[in-house]
Coordinates of C-alpha atoms in Angstrom, one line a residue:
X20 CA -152.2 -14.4 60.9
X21 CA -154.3 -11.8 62.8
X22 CA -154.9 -9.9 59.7
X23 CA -155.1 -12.2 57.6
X24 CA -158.2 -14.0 59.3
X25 CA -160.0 -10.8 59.4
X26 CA -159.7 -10.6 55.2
X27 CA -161.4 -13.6 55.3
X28 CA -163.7 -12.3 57.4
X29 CA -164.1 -9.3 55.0
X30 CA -164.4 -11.2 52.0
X31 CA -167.3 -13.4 53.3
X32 CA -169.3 -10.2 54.9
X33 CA -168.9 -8.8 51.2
X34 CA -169.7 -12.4 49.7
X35 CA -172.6 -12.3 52.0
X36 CA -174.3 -8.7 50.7
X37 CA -173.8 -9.6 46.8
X38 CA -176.0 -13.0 47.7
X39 CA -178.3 -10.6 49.5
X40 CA -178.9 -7.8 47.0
X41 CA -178.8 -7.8 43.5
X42 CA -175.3 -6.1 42.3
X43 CA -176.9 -2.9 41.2
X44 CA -179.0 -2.3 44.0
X45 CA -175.2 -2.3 46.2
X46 CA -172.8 0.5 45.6
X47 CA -169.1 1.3 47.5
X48 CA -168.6 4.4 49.3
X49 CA -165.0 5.6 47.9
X50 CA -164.0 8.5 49.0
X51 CA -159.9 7.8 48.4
X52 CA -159.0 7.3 51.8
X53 CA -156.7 4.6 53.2
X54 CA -159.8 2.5 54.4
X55 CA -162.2 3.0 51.6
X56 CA -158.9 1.6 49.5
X57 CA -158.8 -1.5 51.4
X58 CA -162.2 -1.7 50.3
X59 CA -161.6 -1.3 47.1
X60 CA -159.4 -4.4 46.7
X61 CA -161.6 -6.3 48.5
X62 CA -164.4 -5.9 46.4
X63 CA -162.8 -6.9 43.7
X64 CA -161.4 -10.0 45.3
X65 CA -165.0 -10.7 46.3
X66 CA -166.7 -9.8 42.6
X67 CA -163.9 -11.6 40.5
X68 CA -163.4 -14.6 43.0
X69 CA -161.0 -17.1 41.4
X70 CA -160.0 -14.6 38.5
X71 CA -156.5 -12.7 37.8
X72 CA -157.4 -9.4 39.3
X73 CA -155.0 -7.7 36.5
X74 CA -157.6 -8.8 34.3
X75 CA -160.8 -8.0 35.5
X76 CA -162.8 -4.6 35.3
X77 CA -165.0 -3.0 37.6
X78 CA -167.0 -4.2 40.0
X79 CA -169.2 -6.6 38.3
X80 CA -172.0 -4.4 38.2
X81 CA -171.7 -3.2 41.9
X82 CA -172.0 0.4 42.0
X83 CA -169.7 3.3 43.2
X84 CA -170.3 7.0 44.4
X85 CA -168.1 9.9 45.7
X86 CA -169.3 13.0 47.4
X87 CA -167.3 16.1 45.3
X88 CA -166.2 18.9 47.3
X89 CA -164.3 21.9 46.3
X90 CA -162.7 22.0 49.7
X91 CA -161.6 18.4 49.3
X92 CA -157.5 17.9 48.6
X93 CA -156.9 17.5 45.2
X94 CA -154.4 14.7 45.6
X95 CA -157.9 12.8 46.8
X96 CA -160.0 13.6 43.7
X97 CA -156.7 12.9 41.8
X98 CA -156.2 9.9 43.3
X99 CA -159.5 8.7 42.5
X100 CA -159.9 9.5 39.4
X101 CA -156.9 7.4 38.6
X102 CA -158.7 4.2 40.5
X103 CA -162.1 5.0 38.6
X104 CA -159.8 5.0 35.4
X105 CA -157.8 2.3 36.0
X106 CA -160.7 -0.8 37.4
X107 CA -163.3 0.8 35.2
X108 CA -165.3 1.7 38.5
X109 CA -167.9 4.5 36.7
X110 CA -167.9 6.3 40.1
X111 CA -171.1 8.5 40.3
X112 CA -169.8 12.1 41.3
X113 CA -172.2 13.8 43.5
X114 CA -172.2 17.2 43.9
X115 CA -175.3 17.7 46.4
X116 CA -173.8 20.7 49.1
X117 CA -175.7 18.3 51.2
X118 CA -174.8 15.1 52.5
X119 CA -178.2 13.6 53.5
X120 CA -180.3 15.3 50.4
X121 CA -177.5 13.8 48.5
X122 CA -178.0 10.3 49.6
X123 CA -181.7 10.4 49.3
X124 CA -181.4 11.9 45.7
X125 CA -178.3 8.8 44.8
X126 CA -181.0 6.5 46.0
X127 CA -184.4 7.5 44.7
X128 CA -182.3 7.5 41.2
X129 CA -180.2 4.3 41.6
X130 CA -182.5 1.8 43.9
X131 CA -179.5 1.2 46.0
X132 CA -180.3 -0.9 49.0
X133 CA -176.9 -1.4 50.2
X134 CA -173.9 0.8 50.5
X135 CA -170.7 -0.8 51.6
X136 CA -168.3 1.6 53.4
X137 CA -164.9 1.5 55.2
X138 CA -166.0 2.4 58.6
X139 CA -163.8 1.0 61.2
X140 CA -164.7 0.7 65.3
X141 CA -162.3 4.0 65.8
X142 CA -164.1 6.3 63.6
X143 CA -166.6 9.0 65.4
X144 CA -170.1 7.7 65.6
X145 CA -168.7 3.6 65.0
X146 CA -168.8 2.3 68.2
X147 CA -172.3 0.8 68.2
X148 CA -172.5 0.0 64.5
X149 CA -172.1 -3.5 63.6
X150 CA -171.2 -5.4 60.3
X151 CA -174.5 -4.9 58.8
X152 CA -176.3 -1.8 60.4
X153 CA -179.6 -0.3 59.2
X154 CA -179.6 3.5 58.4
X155 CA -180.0 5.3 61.3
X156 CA -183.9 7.5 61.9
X157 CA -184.7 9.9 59.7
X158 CA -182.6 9.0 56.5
X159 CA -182.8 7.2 53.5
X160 CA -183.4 3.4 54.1
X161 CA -180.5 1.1 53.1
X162 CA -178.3 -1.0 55.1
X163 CA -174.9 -0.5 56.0
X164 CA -172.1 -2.7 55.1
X165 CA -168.9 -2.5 57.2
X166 CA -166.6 -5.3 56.5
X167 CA -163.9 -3.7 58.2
X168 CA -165.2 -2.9 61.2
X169 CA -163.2 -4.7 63.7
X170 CA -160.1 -3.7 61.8
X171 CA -157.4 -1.2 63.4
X172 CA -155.4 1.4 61.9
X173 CA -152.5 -1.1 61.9
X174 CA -154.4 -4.1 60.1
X175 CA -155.1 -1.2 56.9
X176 CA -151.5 -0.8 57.0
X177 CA -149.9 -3.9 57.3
X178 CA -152.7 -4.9 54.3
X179 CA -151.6 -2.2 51.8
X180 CA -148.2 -2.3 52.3
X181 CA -147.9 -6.2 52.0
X182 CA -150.1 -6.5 48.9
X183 CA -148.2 -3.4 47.9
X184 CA -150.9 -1.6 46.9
X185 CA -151.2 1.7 45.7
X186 CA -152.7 4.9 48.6
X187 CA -153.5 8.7 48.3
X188 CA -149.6 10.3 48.8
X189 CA -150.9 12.7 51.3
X190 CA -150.5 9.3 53.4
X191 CA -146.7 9.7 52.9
X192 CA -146.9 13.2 54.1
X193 CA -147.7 13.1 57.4
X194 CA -151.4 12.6 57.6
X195 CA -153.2 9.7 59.1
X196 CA -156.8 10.7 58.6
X197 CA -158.2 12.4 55.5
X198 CA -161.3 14.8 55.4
X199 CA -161.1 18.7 53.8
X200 CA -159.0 21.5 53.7
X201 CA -160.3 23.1 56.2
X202 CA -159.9 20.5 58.9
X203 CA -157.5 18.2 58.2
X204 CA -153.1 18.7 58.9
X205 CA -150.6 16.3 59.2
X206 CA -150.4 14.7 62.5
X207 CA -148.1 15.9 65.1
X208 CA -147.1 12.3 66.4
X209 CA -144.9 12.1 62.6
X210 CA -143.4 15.5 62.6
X211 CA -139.3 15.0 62.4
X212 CA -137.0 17.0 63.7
X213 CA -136.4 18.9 60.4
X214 CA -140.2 19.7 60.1
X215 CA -141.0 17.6 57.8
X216 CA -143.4 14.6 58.2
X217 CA -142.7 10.6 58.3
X218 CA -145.2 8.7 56.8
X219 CA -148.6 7.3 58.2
X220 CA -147.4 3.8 58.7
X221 CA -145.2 5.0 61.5
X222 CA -147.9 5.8 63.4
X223 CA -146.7 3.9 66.4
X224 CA -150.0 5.6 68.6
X225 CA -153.0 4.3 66.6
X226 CA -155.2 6.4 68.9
X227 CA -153.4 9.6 67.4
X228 CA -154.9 8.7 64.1
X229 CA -157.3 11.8 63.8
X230 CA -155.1 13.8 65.7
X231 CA -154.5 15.7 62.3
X232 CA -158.6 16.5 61.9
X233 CA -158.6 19.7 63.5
X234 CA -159.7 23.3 62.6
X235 CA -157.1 25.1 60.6
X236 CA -158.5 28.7 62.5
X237 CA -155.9 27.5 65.2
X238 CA -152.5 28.5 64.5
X239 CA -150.3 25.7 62.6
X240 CA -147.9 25.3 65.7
X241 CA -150.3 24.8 68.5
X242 CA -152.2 22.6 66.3
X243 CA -149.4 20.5 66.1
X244 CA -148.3 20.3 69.1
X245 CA -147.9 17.8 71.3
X246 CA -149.6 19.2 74.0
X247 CA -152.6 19.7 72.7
X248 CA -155.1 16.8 72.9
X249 CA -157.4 16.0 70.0
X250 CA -160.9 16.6 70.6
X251 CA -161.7 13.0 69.7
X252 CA -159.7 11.8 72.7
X253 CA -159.8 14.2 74.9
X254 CA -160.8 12.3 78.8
X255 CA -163.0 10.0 76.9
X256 CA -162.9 6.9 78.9
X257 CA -164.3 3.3 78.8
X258 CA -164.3 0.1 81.6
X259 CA -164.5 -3.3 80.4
X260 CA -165.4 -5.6 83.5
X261 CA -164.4 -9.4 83.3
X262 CA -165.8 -12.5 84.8
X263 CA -168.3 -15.3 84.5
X264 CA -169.5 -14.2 88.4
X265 CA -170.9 -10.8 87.6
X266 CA -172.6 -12.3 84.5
X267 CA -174.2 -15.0 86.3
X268 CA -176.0 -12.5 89.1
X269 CA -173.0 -14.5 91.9
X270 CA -171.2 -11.7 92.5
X271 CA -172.6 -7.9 92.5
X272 CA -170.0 -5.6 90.4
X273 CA -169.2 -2.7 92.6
X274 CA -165.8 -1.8 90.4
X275 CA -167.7 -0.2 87.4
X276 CA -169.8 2.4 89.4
X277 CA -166.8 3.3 91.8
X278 CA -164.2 4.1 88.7
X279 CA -167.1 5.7 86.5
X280 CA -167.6 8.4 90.0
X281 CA -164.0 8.6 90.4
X282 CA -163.0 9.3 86.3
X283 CA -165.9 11.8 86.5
X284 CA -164.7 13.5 89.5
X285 CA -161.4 14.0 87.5
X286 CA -163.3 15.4 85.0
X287 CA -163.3 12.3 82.4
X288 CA -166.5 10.7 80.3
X289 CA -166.9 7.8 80.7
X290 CA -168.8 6.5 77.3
X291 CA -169.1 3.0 78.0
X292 CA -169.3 0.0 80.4
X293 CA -169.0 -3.7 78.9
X294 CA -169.2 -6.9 81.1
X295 CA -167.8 -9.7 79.1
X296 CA -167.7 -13.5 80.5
X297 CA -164.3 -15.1 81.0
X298 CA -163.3 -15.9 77.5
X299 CA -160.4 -14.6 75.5
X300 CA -162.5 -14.5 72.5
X301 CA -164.7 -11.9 73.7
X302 CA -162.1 -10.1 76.0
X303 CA -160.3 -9.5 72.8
X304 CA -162.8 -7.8 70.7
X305 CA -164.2 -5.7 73.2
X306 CA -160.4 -4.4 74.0
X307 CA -159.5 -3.8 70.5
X308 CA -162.9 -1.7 69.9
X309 CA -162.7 -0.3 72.9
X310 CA -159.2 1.0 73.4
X311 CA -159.1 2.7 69.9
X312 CA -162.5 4.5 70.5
X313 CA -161.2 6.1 74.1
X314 CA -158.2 7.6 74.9
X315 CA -158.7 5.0 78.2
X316 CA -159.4 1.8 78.7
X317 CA -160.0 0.2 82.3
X318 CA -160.3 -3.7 82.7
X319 CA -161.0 -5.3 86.1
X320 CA -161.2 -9.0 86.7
X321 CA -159.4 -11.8 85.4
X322 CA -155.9 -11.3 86.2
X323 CA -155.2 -13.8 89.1
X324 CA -153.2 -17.5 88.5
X325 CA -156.7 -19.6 87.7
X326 CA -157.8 -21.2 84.8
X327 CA -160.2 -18.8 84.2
X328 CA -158.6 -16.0 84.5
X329 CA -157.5 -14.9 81.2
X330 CA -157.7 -11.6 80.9
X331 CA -154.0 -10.8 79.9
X332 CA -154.5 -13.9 76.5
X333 CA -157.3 -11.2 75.7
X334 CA -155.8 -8.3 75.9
X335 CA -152.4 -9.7 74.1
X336 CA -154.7 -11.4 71.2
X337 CA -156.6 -7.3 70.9
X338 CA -153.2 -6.0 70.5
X339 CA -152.1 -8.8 67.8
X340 CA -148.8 -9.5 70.2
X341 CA -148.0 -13.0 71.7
X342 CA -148.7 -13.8 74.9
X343 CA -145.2 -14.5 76.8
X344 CA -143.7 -14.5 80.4
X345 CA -142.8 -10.5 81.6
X346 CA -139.1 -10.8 83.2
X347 CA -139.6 -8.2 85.0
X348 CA -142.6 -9.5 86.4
X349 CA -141.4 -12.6 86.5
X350 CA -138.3 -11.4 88.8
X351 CA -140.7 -10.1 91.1
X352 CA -142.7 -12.9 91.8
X353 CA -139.9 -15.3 92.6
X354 CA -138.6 -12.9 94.9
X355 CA -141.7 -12.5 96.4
X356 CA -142.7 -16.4 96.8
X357 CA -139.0 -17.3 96.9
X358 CA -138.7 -21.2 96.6
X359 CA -142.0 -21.9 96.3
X360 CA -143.2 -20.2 93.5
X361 CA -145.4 -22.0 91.4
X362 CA -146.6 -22.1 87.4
X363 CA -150.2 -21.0 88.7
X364 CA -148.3 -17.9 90.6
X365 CA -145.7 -17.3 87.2
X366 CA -148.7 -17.4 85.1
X367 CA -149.4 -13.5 86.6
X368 CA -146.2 -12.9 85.3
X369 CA -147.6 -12.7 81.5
X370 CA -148.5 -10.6 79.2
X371 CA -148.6 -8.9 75.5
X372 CA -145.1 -9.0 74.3
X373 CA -143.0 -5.5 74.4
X374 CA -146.5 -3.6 75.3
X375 CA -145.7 -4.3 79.0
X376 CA -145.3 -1.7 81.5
X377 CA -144.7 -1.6 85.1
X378 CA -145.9 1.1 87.7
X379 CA -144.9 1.2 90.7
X380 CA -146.9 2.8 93.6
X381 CA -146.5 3.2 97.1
X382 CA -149.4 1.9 99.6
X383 CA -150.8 3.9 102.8
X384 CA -148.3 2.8 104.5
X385 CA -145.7 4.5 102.2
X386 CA -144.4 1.2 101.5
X387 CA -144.0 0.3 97.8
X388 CA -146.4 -2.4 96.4
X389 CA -144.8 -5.7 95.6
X390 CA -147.1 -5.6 92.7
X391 CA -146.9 -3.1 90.5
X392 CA -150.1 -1.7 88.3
X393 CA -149.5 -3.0 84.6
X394 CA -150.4 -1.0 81.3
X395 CA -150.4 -1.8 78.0
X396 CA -150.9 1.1 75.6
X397 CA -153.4 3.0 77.1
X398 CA -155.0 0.0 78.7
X399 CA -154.8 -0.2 82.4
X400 CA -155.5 -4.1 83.7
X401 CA -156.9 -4.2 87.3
X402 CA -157.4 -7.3 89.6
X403 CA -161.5 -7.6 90.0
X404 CA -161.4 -7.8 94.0
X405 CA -162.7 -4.8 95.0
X406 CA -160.5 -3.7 97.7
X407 CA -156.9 -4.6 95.7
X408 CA -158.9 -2.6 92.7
X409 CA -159.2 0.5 94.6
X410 CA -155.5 -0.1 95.8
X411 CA -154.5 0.4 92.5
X412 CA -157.1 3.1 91.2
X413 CA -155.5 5.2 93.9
X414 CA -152.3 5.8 92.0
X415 CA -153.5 5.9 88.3
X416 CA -155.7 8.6 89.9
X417 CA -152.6 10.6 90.9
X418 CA -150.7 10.1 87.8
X419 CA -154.3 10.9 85.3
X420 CA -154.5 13.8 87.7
X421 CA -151.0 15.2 87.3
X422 CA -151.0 14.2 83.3
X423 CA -153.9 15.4 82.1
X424 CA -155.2 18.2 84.0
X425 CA -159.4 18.2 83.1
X426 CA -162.3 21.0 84.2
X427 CA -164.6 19.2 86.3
X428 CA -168.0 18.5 85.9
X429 CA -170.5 20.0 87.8
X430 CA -173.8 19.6 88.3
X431 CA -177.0 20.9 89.8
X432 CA -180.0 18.2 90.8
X433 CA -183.2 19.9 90.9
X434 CA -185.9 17.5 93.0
X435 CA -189.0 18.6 91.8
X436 CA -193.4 17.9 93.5
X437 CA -194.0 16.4 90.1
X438 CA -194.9 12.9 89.5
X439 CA -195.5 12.9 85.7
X440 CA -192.3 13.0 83.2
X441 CA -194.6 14.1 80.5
X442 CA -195.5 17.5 82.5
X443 CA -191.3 18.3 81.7
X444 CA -190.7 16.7 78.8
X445 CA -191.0 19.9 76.7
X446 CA -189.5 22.0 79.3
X447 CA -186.3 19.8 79.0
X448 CA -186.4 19.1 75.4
X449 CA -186.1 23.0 75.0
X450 CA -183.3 23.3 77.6
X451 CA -181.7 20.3 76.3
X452 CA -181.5 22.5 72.7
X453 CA -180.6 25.1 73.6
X454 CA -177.4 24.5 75.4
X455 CA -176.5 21.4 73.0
X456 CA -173.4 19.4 73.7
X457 CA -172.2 21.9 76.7
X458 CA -175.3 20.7 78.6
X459 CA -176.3 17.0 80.3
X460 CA -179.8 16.6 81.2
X461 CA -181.0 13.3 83.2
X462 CA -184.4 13.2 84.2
X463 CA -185.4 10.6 87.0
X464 CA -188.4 9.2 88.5
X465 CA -188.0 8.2 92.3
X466 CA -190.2 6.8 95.3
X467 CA -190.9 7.1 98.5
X468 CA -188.7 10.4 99.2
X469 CA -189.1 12.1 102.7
X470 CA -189.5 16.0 100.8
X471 CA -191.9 14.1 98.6
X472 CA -190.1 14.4 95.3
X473 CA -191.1 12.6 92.6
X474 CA -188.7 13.4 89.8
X475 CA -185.1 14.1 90.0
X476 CA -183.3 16.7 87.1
X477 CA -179.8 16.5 86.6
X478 CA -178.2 19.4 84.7
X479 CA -174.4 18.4 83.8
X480 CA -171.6 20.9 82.3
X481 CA -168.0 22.0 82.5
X482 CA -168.5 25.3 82.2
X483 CA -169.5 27.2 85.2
X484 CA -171.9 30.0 82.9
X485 CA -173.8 27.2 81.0
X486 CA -174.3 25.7 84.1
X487 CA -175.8 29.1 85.5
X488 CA -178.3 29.9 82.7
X489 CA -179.7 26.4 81.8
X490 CA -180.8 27.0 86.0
X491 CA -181.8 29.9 85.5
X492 CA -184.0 28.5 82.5
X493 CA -185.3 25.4 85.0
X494 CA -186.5 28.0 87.4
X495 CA -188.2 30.4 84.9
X496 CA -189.5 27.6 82.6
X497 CA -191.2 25.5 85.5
X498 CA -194.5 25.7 87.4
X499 CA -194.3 27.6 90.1
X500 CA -194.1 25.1 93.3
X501 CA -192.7 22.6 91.0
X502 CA -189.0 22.8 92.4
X503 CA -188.8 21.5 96.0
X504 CA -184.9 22.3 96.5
X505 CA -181.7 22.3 94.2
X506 CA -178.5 20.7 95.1
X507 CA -175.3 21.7 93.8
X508 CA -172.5 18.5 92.8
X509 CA -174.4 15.6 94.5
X510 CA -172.4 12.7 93.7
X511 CA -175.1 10.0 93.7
X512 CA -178.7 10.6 93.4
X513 CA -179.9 7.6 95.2
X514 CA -179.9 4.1 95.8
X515 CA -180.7 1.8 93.8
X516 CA -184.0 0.4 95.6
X517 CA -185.4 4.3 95.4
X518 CA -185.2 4.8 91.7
X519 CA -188.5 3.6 89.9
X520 CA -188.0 1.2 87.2
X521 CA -188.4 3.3 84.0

């Protein structure tokens, strides 16, 4: 049912862009893969609505393109070709080296206003798209269409194989996620004992679905392995805070700066913070995006035996599982209120069927906890009362810090006599460059400081010798008199009431 409501949904966002644009002025990204081939059938079910798909050719004047690579695998082009052969798709083969000169080329020709593609909430740079997002600055204006956005790895499966439809066979070779030679292996998570490879659909993991898109310099086996953690994944973390109170300004959230500290101190990014209302709808679709976009997902809030709190329906309807009574939670809870257990106290007892597990953790006392920390997935659900939810936090701390052992961050905060951003925007811009994606830089206005500073700089990085020379670079690159003192890993700047309203 899950899956099926989101073809609708598909259909009608397709349905949608051809009574937008005129059919010529839209054309379909294919590039062969497993999501672009859900496409595929879509569109046609869209273009030919009410026909015998057997019978109908192309895409009723909807266009097609496909960036040609040599380093692309030829069971893609060859897989391809077949589709462009078979549904009449007169795919455009573009040959541009590069991407955006090719685009701007495809559409000054074509007058393409639209491009529909199979970008999903998962895929790198997806998480802030939206069904129909405008081209990003600096490229060729057209909008995307992503009628699969809120669709997970499993929905693409479960599709295919149910309408039995044909997929590139490096799918039933191990690989999960398809980009060039050069980068792409089969994924780790499907090797068999014999060393050969079960197919995607097996993927029981759905976070591991790029874990194949790696650099093929590395050595075949430690690519593979287990132990190594795709770069996608890697500490990339996200909180999703529940509740009606925070929303309406009742209740001040404290949780969501607290965990984003701690994760950091462990050496994890935390990429986003969501606050959602009490409502299952909404609870749902920011889980699903967000717990296939991180390798960890933290909800707070929601979890207690009200009628509002229905954080574990959400989380169960993200996760396409029914919503049922946990024995083992159950058993726990009658022993703990013994004959007068209620419904209300049973109803913390539920959760997503078979994704349930239990951790147990001691408290300060060294006494276990007669509630245990659940998880589903990678999802860790927390109660939103601040002093149970630190409780908790203390033992997924322990076990993140004995399971996935992270460089910290450090950091050095440079408060500076300067009162005008624009007197270091350049300076920072050039820093910024230089060091790239090794290097954070914050810059932020403050008031009312004893030394007198007026801007705070934050310099960010795991690695101690970027974190040396960008310094170095602040103290040579500045005004003289400009830097009043640098501090080394300050774990707050200030309070709120001190930073300026930018």
């Amino acid at each position: 049912p899950i899956v099926a409501s989101k073809i609708t949904k598909a259909l009608g966002i397709i349905r949608r862009t051809l009574a937008l644009y005129p059919k010529d002025k839209i054309s379909f990204s294919f590039n062969g893969g497993k999501d672009s081939t859900v496409l595929l059938h879509l569109l046609r079910a869209a273009v030919h609505q009410g026909s015998n798909l057997d019978d109908c050719a192309g895409l009723g004047g909807v266009r097609s393109f496909y960036f040609l690579r040599d380093d692309d695998f030829q069971e893609v082009k060859e897989f391809i070709s077949r589709k462009d052969e078979k549904y009449s798709l007169q795919v455009d083969y573009l040959t541009e080296p590069d991407f955006k000169k090719g685009l701007e080329d495809y559409i000054s020709r074509t007058g393409v206003m639209a491009v529909v593609l199979g970008t999903r909430r998962g895929d790198p740079n997806a998480l802030d798209q939206e069904f129909f997002c405008p081209s990003s600055e600096g490229w060729p204006p057209f909008m995307r269409v992503n009628p699969i956005l809120d669709w997970t790895y499993h929905d693409v499966w479960v599709f295919l194989r149910t309408c039995n439809l044909a997929y590139c066979k490096l799918y039933d070779q191990g690989y999960t996620s398809l980009g060039a030679h050069h980068n792409t292996l089969p994924n780790a998570a499907l090797k068999r004992e014999d060393g050969s490879f079960a197919p995607a659909y097996l993927l029981s993991d759905w976070r591991l679905e790029r874990a194949g898109r790696t650099s093929k310099t590395k050595t075949l086996e430690r690519a593979l392995s287990r132990d190594e953690v795709p770069a996608s994944l890697s500490h990339s973390a996200a909180i999703l805070v529940i509740g009606d109170e925070i929303l309406a300004g009742k209740v001040e959230d404290v949780n969501s700066p607290f965990l984003c500290s701690e994760l950091r101190a462990l050496g994890w990014m935390v990429v986003k913070v969501v606050t959602v209302p009490d409502d299952v709808d909404s609870i749902a679709s920011e889980v699903r995006s967000l717990s296939q976009a991180v390798e960890l997902l933290i909800t707070t809030g929601g979890i207690g035996p009200t009628l509002d709190d229905v954080t574990m329906e959400g989380v169960s309807r993200a996760l396409d599982k029914a919503l049922v009574r946990n024995p083992e939670l159950e058993s726990r809870l009658r022993s703990y209120f013994g004959a007068n257990v209620t419904t209300a106290h049973l109803k913390m007892a539920e959760g997503p069927e078979g994704e349930v597990e239990v951790l147990d953790y001691a408290l300060d006392t060294g006494e276990m906890s007669r509630f245990p920390i659940v998880r589903c997935r990678n999802i860790y659900i927390l109660p939103g009362v601040p002093h149970l939810m630190r409780q908790k936090w203390g033992a997924i701390r322990a076990l993140l810090s004995a399971s996935c052992k992270a460089p910290p961050f450090r950091n050095k905060t440079f408060r500076l006599a300067v009162q005008d951003e624009t007197e270091i925007a350049d300076t920072l811009e050039r820093i910024s460059q230089r060091y790239g994606s090794d290097l954070h830089v914050g810059s932020y206005p403050v008031t009312g400081q004893e030394d007198g500073a007026g801007i705070l700089v934050t310099l960010d990085s795991k690695q101690a010798d970027t974190l040396e020379d960008a310094a170095a670079d602040m103290h040579q690159q500045l005004q003289p008199g400009a830097i009043i003192t640098v501090q080394e890993d300050v774990q707050a700047l200030l309070g709120p009431r001190s930073v300026k309203s930018i």
